[in-house]
mmCIF file of C-alpha atoms and ligand atoms in Angstrom:
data_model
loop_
_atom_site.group_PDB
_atom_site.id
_atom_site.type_symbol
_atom_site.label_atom_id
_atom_site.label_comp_id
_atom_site.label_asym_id
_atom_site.label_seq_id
_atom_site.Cartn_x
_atom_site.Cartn_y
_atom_site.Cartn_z
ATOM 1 C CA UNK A 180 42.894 -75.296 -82.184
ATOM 2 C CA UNK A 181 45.507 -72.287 -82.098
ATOM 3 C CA UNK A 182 42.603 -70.575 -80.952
ATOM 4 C CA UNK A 183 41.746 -72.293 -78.276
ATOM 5 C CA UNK A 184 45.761 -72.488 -77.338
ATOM 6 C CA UNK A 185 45.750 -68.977 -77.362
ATOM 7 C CA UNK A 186 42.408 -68.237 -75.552
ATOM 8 C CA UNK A 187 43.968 -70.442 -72.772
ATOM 9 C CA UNK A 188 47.764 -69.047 -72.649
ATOM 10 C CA UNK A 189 45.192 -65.326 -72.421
ATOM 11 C CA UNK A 190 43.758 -67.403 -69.819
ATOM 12 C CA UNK A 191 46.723 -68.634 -68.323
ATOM 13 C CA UNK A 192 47.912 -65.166 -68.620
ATOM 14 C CA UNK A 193 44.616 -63.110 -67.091
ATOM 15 C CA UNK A 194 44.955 -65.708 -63.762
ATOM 16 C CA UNK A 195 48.078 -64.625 -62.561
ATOM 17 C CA UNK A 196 46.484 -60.981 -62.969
ATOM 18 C CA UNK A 197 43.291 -61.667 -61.205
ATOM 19 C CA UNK A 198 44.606 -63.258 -58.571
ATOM 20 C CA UNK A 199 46.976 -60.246 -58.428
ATOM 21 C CA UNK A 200 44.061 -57.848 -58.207
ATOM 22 C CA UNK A 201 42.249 -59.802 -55.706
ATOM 23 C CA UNK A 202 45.385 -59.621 -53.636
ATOM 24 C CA UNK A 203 45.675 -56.241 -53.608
ATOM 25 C CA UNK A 204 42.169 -55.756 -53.109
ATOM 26 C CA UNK A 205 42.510 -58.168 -49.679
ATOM 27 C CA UNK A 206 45.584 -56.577 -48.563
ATOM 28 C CA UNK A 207 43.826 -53.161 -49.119
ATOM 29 C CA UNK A 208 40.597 -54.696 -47.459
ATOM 30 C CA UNK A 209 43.063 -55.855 -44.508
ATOM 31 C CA UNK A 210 45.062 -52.387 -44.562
ATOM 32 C CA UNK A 211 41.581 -50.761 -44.148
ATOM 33 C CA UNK A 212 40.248 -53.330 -41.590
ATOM 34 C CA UNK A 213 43.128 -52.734 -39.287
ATOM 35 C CA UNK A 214 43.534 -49.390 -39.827
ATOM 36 C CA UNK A 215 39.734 -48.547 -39.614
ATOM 37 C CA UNK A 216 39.706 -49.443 -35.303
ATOM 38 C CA UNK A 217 42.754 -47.038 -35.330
ATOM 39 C CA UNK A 218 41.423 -43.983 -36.887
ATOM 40 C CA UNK A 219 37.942 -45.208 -34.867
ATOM 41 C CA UNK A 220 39.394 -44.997 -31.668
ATOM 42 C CA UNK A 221 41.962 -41.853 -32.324
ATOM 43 C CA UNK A 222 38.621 -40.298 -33.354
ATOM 44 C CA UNK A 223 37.140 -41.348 -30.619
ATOM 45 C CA UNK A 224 40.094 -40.844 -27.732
ATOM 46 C CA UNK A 225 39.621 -37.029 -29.745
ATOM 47 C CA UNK A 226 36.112 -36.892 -28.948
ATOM 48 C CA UNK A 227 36.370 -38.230 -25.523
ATOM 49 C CA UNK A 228 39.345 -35.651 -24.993
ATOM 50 C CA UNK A 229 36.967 -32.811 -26.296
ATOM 51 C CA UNK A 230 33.733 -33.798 -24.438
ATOM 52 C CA UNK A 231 35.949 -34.578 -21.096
ATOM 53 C CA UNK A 232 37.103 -30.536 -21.442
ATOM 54 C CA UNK A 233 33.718 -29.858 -21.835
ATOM 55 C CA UNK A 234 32.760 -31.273 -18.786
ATOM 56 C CA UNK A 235 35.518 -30.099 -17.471
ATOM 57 C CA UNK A 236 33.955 -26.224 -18.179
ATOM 58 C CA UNK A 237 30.907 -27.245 -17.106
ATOM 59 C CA UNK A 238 32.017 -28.194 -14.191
ATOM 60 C CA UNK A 239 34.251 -25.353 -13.527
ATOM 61 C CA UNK A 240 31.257 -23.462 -14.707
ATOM 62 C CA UNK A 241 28.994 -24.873 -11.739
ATOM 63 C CA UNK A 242 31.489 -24.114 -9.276
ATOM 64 C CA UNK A 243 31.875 -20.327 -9.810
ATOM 65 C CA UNK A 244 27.502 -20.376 -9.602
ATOM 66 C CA UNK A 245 27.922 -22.106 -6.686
ATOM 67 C CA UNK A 246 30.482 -19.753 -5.784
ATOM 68 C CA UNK A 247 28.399 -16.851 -6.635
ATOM 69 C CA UNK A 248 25.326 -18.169 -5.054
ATOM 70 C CA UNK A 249 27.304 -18.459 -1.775
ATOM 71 C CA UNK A 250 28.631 -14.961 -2.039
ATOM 72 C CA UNK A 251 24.426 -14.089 -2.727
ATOM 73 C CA UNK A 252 24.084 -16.094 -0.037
ATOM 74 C CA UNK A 253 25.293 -13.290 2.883
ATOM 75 C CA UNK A 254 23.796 -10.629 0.898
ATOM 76 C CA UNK A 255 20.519 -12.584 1.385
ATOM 77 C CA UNK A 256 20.985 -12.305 5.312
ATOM 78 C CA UNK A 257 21.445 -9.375 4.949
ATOM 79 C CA UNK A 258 17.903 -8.767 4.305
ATOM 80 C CA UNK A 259 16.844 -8.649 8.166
ATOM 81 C CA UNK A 260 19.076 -5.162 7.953
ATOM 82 C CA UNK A 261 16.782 -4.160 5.015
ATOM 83 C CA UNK A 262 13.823 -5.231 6.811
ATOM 84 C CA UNK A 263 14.821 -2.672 10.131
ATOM 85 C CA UNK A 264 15.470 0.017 7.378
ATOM 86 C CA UNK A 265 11.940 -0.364 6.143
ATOM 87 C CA UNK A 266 10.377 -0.467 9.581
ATOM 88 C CA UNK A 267 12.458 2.122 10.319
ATOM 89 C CA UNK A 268 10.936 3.981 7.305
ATOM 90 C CA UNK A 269 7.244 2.766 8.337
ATOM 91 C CA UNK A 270 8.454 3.896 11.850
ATOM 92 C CA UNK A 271 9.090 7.140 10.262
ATOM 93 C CA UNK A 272 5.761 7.451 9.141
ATOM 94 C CA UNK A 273 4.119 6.366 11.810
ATOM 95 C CA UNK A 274 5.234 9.158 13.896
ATOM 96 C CA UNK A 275 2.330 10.810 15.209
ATOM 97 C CA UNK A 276 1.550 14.932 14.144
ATOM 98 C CA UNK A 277 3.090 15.915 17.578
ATOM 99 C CA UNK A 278 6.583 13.863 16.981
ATOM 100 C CA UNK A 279 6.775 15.037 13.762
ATOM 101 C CA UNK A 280 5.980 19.208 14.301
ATOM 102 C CA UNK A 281 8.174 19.576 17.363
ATOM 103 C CA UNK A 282 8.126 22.563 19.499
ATOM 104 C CA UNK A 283 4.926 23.654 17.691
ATOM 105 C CA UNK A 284 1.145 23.945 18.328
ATOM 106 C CA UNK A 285 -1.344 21.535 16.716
ATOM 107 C CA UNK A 286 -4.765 22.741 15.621
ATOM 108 C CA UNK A 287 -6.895 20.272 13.954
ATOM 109 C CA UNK A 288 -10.155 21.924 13.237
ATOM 110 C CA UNK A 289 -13.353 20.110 13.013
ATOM 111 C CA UNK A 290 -17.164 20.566 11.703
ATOM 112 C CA UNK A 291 -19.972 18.417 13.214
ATOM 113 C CA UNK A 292 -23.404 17.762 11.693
ATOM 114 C CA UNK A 293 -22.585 18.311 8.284
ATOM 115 C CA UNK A 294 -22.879 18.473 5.079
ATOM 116 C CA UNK A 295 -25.549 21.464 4.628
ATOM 117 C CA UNK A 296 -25.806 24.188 2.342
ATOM 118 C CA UNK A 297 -22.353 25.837 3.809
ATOM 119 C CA UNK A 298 -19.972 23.046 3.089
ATOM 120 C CA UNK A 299 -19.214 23.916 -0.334
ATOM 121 C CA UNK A 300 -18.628 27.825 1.617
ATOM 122 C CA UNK A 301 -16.506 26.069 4.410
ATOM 123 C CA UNK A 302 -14.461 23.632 1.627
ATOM 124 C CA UNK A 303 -13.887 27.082 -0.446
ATOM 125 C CA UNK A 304 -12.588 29.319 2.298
ATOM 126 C CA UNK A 305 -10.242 26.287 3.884
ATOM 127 C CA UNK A 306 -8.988 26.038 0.412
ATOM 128 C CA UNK A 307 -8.141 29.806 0.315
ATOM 129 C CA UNK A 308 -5.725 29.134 3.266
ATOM 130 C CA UNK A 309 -4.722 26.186 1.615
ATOM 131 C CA UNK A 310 -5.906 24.430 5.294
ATOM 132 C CA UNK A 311 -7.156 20.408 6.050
ATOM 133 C CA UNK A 312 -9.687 20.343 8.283
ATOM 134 C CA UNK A 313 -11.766 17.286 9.731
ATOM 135 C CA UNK A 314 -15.307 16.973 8.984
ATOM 136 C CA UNK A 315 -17.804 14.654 10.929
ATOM 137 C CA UNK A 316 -20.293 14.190 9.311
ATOM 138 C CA UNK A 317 -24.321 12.636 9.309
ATOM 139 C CA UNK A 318 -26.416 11.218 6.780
ATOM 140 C CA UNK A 319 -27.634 13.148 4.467
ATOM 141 C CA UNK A 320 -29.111 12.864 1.068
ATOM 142 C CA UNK A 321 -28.780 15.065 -1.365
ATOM 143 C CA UNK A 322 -24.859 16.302 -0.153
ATOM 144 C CA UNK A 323 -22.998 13.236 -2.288
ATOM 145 C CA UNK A 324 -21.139 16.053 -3.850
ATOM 146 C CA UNK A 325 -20.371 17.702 -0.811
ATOM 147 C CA UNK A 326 -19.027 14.390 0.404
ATOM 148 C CA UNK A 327 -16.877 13.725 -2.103
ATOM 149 C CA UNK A 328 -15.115 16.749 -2.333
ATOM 150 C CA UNK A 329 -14.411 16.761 1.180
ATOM 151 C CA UNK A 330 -12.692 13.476 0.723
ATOM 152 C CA UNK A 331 -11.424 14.562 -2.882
ATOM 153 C CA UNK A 332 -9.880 18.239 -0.865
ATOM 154 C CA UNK A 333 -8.042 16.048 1.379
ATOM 155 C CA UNK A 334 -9.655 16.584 4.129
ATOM 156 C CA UNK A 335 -10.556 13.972 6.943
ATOM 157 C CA UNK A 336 -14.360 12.172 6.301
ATOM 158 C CA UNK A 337 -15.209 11.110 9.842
ATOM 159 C CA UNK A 338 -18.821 9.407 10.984
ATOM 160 C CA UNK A 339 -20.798 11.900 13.493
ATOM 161 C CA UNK A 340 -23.882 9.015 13.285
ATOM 162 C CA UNK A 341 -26.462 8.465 10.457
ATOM 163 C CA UNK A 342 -29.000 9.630 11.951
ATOM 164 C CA UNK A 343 -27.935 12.396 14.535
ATOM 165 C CA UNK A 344 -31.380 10.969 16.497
ATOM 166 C CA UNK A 345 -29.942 11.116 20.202
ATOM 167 C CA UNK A 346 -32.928 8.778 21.482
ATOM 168 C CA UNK A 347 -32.661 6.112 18.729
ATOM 169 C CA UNK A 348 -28.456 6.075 18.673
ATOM 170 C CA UNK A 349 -28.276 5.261 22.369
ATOM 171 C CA UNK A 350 -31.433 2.938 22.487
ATOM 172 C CA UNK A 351 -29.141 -0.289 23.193
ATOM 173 C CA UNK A 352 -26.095 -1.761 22.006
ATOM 174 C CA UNK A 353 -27.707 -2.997 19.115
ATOM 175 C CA UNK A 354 -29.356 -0.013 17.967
ATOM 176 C CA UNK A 355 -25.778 2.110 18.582
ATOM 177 C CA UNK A 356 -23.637 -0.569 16.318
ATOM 178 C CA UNK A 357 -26.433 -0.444 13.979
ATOM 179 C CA UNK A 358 -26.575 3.435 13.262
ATOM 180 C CA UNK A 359 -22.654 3.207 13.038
ATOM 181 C CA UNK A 360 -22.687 0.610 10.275
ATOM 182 C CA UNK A 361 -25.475 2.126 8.391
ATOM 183 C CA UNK A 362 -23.276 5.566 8.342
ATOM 184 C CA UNK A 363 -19.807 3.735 7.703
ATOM 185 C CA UNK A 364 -21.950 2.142 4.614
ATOM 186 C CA UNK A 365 -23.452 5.140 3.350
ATOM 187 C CA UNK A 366 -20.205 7.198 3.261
ATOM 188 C CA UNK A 367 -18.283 4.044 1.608
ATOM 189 C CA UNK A 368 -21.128 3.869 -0.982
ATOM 190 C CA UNK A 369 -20.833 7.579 -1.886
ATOM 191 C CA UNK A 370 -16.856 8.078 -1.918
ATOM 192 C CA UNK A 371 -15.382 4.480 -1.943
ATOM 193 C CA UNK A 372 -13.798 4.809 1.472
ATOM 194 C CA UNK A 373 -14.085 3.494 4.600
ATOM 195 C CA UNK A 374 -13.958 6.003 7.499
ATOM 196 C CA UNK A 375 -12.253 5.457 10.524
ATOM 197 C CA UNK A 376 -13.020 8.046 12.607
ATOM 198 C CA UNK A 377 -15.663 8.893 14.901
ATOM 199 C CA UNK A 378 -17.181 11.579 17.047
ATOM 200 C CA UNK A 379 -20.359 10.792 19.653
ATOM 201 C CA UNK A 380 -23.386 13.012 19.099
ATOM 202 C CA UNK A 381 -23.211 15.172 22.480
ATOM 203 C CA UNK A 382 -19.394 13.680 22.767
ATOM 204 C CA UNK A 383 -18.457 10.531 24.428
ATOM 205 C CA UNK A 384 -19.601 11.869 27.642
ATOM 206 C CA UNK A 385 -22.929 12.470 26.857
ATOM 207 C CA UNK A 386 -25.425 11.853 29.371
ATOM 208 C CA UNK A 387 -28.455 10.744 27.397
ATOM 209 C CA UNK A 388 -26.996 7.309 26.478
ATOM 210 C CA UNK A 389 -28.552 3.953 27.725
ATOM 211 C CA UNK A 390 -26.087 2.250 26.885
ATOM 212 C CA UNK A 391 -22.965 2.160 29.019
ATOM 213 C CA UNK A 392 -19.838 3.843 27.683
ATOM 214 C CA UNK A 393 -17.381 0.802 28.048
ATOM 215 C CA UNK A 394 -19.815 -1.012 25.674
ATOM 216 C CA UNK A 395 -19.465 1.800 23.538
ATOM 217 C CA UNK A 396 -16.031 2.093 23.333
ATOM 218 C CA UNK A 397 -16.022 -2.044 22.831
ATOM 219 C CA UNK A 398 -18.963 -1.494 19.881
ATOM 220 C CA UNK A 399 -15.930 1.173 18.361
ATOM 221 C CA UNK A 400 -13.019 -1.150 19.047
ATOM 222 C CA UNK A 401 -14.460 -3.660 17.379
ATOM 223 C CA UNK A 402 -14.864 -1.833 14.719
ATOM 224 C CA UNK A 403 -11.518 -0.688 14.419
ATOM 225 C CA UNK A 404 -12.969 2.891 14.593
ATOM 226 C CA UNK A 405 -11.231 6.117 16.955
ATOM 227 C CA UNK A 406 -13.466 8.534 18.505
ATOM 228 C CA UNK A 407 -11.780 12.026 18.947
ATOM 229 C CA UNK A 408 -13.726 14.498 21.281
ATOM 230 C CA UNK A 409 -12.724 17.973 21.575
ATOM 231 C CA UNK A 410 -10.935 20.202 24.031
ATOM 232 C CA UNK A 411 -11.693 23.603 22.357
ATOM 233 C CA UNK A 412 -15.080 25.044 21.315
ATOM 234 C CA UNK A 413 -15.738 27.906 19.404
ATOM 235 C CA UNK A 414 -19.027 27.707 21.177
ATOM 236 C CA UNK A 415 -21.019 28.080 17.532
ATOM 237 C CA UNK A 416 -23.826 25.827 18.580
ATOM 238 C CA UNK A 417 -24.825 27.136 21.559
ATOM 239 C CA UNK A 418 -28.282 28.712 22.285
ATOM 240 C CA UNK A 419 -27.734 32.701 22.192
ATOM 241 C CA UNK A 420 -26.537 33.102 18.754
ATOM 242 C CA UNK A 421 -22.773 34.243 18.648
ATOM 243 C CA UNK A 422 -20.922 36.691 16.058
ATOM 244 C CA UNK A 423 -18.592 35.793 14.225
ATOM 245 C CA UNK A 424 -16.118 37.796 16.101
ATOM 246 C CA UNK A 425 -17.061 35.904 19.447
ATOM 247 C CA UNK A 426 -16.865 32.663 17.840
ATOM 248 C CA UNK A 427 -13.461 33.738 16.773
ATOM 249 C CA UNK A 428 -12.307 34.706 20.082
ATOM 250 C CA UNK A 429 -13.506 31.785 21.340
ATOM 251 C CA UNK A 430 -11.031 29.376 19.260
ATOM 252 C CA UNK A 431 -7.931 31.471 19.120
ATOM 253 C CA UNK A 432 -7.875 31.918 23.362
ATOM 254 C CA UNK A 433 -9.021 28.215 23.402
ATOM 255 C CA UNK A 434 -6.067 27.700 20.663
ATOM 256 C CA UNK A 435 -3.465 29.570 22.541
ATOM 257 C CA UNK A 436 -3.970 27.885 25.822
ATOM 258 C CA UNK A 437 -3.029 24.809 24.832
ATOM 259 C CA UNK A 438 -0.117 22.833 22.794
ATOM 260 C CA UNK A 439 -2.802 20.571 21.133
ATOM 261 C CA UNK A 440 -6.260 21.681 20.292
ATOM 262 C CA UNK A 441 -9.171 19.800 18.314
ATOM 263 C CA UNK A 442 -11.589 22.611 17.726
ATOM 264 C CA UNK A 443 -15.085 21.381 17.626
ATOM 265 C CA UNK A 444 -17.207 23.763 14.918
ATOM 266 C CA UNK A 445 -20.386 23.426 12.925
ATOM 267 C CA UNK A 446 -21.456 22.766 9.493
ATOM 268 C CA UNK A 447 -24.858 23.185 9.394
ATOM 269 C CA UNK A 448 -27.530 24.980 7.638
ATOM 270 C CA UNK A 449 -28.278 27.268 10.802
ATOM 271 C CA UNK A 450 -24.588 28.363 11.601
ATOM 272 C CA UNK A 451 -23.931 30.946 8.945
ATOM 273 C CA UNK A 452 -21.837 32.755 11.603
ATOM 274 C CA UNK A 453 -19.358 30.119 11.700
ATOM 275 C CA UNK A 454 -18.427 30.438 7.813
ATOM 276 C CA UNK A 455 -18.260 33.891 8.709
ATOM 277 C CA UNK A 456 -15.758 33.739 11.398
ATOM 278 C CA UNK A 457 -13.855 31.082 9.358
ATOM 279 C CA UNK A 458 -11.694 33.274 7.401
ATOM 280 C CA UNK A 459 -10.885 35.348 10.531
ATOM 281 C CA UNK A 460 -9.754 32.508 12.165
ATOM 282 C CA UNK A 461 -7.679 30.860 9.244
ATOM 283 C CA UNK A 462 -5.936 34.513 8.678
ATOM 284 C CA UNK A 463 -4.839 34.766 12.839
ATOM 285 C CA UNK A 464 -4.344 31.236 13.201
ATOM 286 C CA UNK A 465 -1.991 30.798 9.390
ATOM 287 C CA UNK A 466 0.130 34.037 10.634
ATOM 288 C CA UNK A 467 0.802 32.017 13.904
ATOM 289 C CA UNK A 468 4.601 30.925 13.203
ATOM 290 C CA UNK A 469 3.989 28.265 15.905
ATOM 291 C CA UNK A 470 0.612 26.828 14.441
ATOM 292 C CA UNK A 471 0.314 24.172 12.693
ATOM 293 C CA UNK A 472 -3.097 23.173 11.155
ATOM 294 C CA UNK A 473 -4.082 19.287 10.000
ATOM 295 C CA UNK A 474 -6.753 17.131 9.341
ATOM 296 C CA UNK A 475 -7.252 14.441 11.942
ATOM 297 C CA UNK A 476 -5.521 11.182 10.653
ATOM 298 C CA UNK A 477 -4.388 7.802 12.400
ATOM 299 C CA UNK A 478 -1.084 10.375 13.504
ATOM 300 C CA UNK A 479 -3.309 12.413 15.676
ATOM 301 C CA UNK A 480 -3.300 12.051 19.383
ATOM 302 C CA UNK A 481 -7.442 11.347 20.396
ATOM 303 C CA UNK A 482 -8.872 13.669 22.177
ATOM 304 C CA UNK A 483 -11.147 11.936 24.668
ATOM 305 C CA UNK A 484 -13.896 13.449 27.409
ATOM 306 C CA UNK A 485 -14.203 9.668 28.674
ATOM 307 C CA UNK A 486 -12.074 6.684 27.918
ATOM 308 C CA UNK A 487 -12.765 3.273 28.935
ATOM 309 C CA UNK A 488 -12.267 2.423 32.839
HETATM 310 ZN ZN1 ZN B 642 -23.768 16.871 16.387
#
């Protein structure tokens, strides 16, 4: 019995206790509960704070691209001024030979009917005087070394007709276009350029032609092709054979007379005289302070017999 009494006064005893501890634990469980929102939303007014800065960076951030961009912005229009400095540079290029050797005389010397067993002669002696020449050439097969190195020398690869065949190049319009594509493909196929030059057979004022020159001179427009004639001749391919002395004579007076001179010469297996003479007339026409000797290129002012009407 004393037992039990005591087990229940332990009892009586523990409840107060219990009840104690579960009071604590509620008004810690409260404390928490209302303090809990607190710390939430002070750790969340903190985060807000911190992100809102952010933004706020970000935003300041965007303004000063935008800024940037705007001051890009006149830099950009100023591109047009760019632009005129670069034509201005393509203008600068585009000057042609006589604009850009003022005061001097302009010698572009040129071999027809080639290649033949002189070129390599004529390609060694120009590069002696260090000299580009303009070469206007046929078909020929068997020369694709000769062709080459004219291009590879720097020298000017012009079209003088594929087959050099008077009769069949002036047959009819068809038969004139016709020769000039097959030589414009042959020379393409050998050295991997297109040539835009062109010289008639017999010039442009020929008088063996059938076919009208206008159409002509359409056929070469269309074709996006210049023909240069010549207004000097060293006279190497006419009948009574010349020396090479005469030929000589023949280009410097022609040379001298005149402030522009395309020189029309031969490349051909029968003109040994005219490799002869070459070296004369690169060592007068090189200690000419006033001379100037180039290839023929888009720069060069045509020479034309006959232009279109
Ligand atoms: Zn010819």
């Amino acid at each position: 019995m004393e037992d039990n009494k005591v087990k229940d006064s332990e009892k009586l005893n523990y409840r107060p206790k219990r009840v104690k501890v579960i009071k604590k634990m509620i008004i810690a469980f409260m404390t928490v509960m209302i303090l809990l929102p607190n710390i939430v939303s002070v750790y969340s007014l903190y985060r807000i704070e911190k992100v809102n800065k952010e933004l706020l960076n970000m935003e300041q951030q965007i303004e000063s691209l935008q800024t940037e961009t705007k001051e890009v912005t006149p830099a950009v229009t100023e591109s047009p001024s760019k632009e005129i400095t670069e034509e201005k540079t393509v203008t600068k290029e585009e000057l042609t030979d006589a604009e850009r050797y003022p005061g001097k005389k302009l010698v572009y010397l040129t071999f027809d009917d080639g290649p033949s067993k002189y070129t390599d002669d004529i390609l060694d002696i120009l590069d002696e005087y260090n000299v580009k020449a303009s070469f206007f050439v046929v078909a020929k097969d068997g020369y694709e070394d000769q062709y080459r190195r004219i291009v590879n020398d720097g020298h000017t690869l012009g079209m003088h007709s594929y087959t050099h065949v008077y009769s069949s190049i002036y047959e009819s319009k068809t038969s004139f276009s016709l020769d000039i594509t097959n030589i414009s493909d042959f020379l393409y196929e050998i050295t991997g350029e297109k040539p835009l030059f062109y010289r008639f057979p017999g010039g442009s004022s020929n008088q063996v032609s059938k076919v009208s020159k206008d159409d002509m001179f359409d056929i070469l427009n269309a074709k996006k092709l210049i023909y240069y004639d010549w207004n000097v001749t060293s006279q190497d391919a006419s009948g009574g054979k010349l020396s090479a002395t005469q030929i000589t004579d023949n280009v410097i007076s022609g040379i001298e007379q005149k402030d522009m001179s395309v020189c029309l010469m031969h490349d051909s297996g029968e003109k040994a005289s005219t490799v002869e003479a070459l070296p004369m007339i690169l060592s007068k026409l090189t200690s000419m302070d006033d001379v100037v000797i180039l290839p023929i290129t888009e720069s060069t002012e045509p020479v034309h017999h006959i232009t279109k009407q």
